[in-house]
Short mmCIF file of C-alpha atoms in Angstrom, two decimals:
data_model
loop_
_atom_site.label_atom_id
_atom_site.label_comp_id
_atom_site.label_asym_id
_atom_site.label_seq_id
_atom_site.Cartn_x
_atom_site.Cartn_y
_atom_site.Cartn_z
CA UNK A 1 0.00 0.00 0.00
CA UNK A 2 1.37 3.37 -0.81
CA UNK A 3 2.71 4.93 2.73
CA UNK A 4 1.37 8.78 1.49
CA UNK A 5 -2.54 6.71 1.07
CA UNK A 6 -1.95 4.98 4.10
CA UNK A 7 -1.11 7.66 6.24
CA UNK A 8 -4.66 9.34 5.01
CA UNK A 9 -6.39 6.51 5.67
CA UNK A 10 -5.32 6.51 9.29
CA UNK A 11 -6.53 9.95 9.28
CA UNK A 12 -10.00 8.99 8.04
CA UNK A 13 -10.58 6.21 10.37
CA UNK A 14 -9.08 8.22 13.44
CA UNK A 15 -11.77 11.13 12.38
CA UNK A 16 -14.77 8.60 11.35
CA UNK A 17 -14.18 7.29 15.05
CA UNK A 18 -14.52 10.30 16.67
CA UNK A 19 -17.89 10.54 14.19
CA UNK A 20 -18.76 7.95 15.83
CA UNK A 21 -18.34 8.55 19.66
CA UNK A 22 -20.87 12.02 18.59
CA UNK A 23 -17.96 14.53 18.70
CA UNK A 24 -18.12 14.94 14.63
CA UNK A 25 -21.48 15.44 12.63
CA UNK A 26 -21.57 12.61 9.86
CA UNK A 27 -21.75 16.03 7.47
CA UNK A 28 -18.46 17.48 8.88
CA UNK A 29 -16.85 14.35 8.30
CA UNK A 30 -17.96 14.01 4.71
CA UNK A 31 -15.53 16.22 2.59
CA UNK A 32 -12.24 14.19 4.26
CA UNK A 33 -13.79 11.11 3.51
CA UNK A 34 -14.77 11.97 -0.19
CA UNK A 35 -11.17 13.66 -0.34
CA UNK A 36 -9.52 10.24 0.93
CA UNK A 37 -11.60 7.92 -1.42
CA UNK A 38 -11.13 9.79 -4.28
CA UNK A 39 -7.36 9.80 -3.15
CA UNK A 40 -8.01 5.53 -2.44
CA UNK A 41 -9.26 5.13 -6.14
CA UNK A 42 -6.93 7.22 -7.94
CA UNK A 43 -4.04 5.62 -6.15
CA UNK A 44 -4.70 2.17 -7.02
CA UNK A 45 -5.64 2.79 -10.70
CA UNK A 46 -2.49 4.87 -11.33
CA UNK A 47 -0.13 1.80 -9.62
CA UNK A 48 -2.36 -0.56 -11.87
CA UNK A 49 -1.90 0.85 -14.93
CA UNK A 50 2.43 1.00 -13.98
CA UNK A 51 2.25 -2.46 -12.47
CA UNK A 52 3.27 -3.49 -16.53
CA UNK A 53 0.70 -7.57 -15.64
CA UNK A 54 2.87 -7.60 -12.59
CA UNK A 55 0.41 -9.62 -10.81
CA UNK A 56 2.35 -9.27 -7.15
CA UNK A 57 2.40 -5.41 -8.05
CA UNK A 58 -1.58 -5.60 -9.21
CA UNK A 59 -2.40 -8.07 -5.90
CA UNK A 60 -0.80 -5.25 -3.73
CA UNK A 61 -2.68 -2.01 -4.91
CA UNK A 62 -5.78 -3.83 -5.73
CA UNK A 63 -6.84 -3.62 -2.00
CA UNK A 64 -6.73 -0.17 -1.60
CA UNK A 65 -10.24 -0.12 -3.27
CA UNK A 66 -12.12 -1.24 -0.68
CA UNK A 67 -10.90 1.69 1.57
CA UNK A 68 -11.78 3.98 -1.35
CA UNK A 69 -14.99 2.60 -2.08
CA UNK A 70 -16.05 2.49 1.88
CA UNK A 71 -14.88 6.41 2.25
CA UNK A 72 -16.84 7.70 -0.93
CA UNK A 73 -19.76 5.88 0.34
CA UNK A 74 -19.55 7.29 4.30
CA UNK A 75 -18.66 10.37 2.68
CA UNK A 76 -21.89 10.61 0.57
CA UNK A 77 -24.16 8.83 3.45
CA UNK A 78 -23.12 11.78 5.68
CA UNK A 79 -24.12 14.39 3.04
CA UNK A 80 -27.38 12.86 1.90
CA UNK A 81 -28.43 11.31 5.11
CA UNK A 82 -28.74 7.81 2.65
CA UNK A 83 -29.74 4.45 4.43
CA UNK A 84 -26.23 3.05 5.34
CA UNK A 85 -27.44 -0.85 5.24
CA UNK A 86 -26.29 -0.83 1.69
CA UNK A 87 -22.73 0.24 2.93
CA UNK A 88 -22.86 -2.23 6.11
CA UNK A 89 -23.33 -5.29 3.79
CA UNK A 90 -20.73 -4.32 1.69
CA UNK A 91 -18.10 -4.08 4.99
CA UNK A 92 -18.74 -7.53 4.89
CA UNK A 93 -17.68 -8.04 1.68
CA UNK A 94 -14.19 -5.76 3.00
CA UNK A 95 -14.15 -8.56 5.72
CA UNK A 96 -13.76 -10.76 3.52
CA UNK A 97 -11.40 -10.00 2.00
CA UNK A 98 -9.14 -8.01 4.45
CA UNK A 99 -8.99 -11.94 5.73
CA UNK A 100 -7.94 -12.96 1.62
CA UNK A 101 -5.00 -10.40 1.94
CA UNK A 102 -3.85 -11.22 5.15
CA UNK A 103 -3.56 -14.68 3.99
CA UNK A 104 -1.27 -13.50 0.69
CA UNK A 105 0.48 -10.97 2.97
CA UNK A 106 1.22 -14.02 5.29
CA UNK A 107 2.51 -16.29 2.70
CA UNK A 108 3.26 -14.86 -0.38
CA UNK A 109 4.71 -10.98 0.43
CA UNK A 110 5.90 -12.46 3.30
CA UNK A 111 4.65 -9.22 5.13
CA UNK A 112 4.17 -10.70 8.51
CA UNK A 113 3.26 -7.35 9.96
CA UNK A 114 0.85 -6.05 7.39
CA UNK A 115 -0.52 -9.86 7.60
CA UNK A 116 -1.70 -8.87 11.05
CA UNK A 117 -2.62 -5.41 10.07
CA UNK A 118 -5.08 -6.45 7.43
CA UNK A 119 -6.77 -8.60 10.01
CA UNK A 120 -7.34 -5.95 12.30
CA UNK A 121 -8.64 -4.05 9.87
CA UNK A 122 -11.29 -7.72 9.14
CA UNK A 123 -12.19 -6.68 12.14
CA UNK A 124 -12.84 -3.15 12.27
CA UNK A 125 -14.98 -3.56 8.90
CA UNK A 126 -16.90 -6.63 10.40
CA UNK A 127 -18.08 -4.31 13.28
CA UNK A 128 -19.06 -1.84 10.65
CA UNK A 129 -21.32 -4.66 8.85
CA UNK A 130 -22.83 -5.06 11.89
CA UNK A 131 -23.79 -1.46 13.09
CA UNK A 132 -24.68 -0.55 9.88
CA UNK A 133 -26.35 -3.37 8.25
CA UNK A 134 -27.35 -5.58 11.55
CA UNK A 135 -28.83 -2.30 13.30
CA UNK A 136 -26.50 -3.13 16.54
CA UNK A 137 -26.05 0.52 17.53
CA UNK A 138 -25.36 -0.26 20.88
CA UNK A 139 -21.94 -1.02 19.98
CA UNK A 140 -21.59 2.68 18.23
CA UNK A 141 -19.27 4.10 20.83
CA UNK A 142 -17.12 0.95 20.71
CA UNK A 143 -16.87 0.69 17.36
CA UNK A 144 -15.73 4.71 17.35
CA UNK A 145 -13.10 4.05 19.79
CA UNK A 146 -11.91 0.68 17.69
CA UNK A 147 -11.95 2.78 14.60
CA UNK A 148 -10.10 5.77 15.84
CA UNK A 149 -7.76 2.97 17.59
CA UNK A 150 -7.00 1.15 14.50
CA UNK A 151 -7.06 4.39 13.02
CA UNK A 152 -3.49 5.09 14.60
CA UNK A 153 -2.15 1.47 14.54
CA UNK A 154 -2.55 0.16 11.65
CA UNK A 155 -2.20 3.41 9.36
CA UNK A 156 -1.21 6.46 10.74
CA UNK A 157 1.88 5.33 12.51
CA UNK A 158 2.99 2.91 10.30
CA UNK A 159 2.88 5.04 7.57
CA UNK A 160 4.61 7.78 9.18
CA UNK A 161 7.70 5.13 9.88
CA UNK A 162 7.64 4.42 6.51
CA UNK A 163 7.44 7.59 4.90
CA UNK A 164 10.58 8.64 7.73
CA UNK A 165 12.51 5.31 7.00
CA UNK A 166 12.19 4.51 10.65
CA UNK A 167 9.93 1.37 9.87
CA UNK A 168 11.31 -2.06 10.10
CA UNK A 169 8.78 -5.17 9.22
CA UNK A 170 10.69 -7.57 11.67
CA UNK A 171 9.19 -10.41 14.40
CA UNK A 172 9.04 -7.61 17.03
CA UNK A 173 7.11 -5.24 15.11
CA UNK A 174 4.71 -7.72 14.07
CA UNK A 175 4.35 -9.27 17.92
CA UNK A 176 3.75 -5.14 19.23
CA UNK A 177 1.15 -4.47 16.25
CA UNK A 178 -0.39 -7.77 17.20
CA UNK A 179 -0.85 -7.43 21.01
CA UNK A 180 -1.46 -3.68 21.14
CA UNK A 181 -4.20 -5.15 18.36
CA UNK A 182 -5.89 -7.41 21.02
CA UNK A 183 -5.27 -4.56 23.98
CA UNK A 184 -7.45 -2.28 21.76
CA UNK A 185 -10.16 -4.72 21.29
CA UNK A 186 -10.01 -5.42 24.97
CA UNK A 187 -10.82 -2.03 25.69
CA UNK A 188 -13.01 -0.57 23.42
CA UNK A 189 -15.63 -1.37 25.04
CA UNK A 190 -14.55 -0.06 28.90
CA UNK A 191 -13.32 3.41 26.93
CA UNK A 192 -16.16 4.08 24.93
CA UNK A 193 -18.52 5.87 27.30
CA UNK A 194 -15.98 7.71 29.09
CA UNK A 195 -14.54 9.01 25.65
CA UNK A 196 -18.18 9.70 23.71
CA UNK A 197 -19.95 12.99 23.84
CA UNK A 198 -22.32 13.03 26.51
CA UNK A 199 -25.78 12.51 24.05
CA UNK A 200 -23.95 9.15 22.28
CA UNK A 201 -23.11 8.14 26.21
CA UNK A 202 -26.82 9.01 27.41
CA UNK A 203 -28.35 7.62 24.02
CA UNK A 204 -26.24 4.03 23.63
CA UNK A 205 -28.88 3.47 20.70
CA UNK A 206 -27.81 6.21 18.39
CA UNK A 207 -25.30 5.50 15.85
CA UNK A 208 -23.97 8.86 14.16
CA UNK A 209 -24.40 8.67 10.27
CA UNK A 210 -26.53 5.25 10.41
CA UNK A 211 -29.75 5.90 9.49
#
């Protein structure tokens, strides 16, 4: 994944999280995520088209789709007030295959890190299928801390490393992203009502931007 798209992506999920624990409108948030997905389509289609049938080259920027697809589609449910169920069953989809690419990551790019990185981020889009096309809002402040979590794990500090040359894909780095992973998911849940804005804490059953 290109570190410069990465790095907005954590930006996007940090901000979508914060959406989500009722400090952001689903309208404010809109123009960064249709800025970001346009950024998550054109990025992939340029390193496509350069790849020259390179299918290791086409397998790696063929995933940055999905997080272009998912922020165009937040970014015009938060401007048009849309039914999000639509968007919720395609997360699963994202799930999916987040789990596909781990898998190739794992074994093929021999990426051990970002082979635990897409899995976090199976998870993160899983609990988006289920807010937004299984109704469970009650897990809307959770899901806003796990997304603004993830958010800086999996993108925003990684790609920073990268972009710096500080980043080295080695057996530690892939044990911390993994068990500060599974500390996150631990406490999403505990952090979410002390971290959401007071109505989303009151009102467990509203989910900002699901309508």
């Amino acid at each position: 994944m290109s570190a410069v798209g990465l790095l907005y992506v954590g930006v996007v999920l940090f901000v979508n999280g914060v959406m989500l624990l009722g400090h952001v409108s689903p309208r404010g948030a809109a123009p960064l995520n249709l800025f970001v997905g346009a950024l998550q389509v054109f990025t992939p289609t340029y390193l496509i088209v350069v790849a020259d049938g390179d299918p290791a080259r086409i397998a790696l920027a063929a995933g940055l789709y999905f997080f272009g697809f998912t922020y165009l589609w937040v970014g015009m449910n938060g401007l048009t007030g849309a039914p999000a169920e639509g968007l919720g069953w395609f997360s699963l989809t994202v799930t999916v295959a987040a789990v596909g690419f781990s898998i190739h990551s794992w074994t093929v790019v021999e990426d051990r890190t970002f082979a635990v990185i897409w899995l976090l981020w199976a998870v993160l889009w899983f609990t988006f299928f289920l807010l937004m096309a299984l109704h469970r809002e009650h897990l809307t402040p959770a899901i806003g801390v796990l997304a603004a979590g993830e958010g800086l794990l999996t993108a925003g500090v990684p790609a920073f490393l990268i972009i710096t040359g500080w980043w080295e894909d080695t057996s530690l780095t892939t044990v911390v992203v993994a068990v500060l992973g599974l500390l996150l998911l631990a406490v999403c849940v505990p952090l979410s009502r002390p971290l959401s804005a007071p109505t989303v804490a009151s009102r467990p059953g509203t989910a900002p931007g699901v309508h």
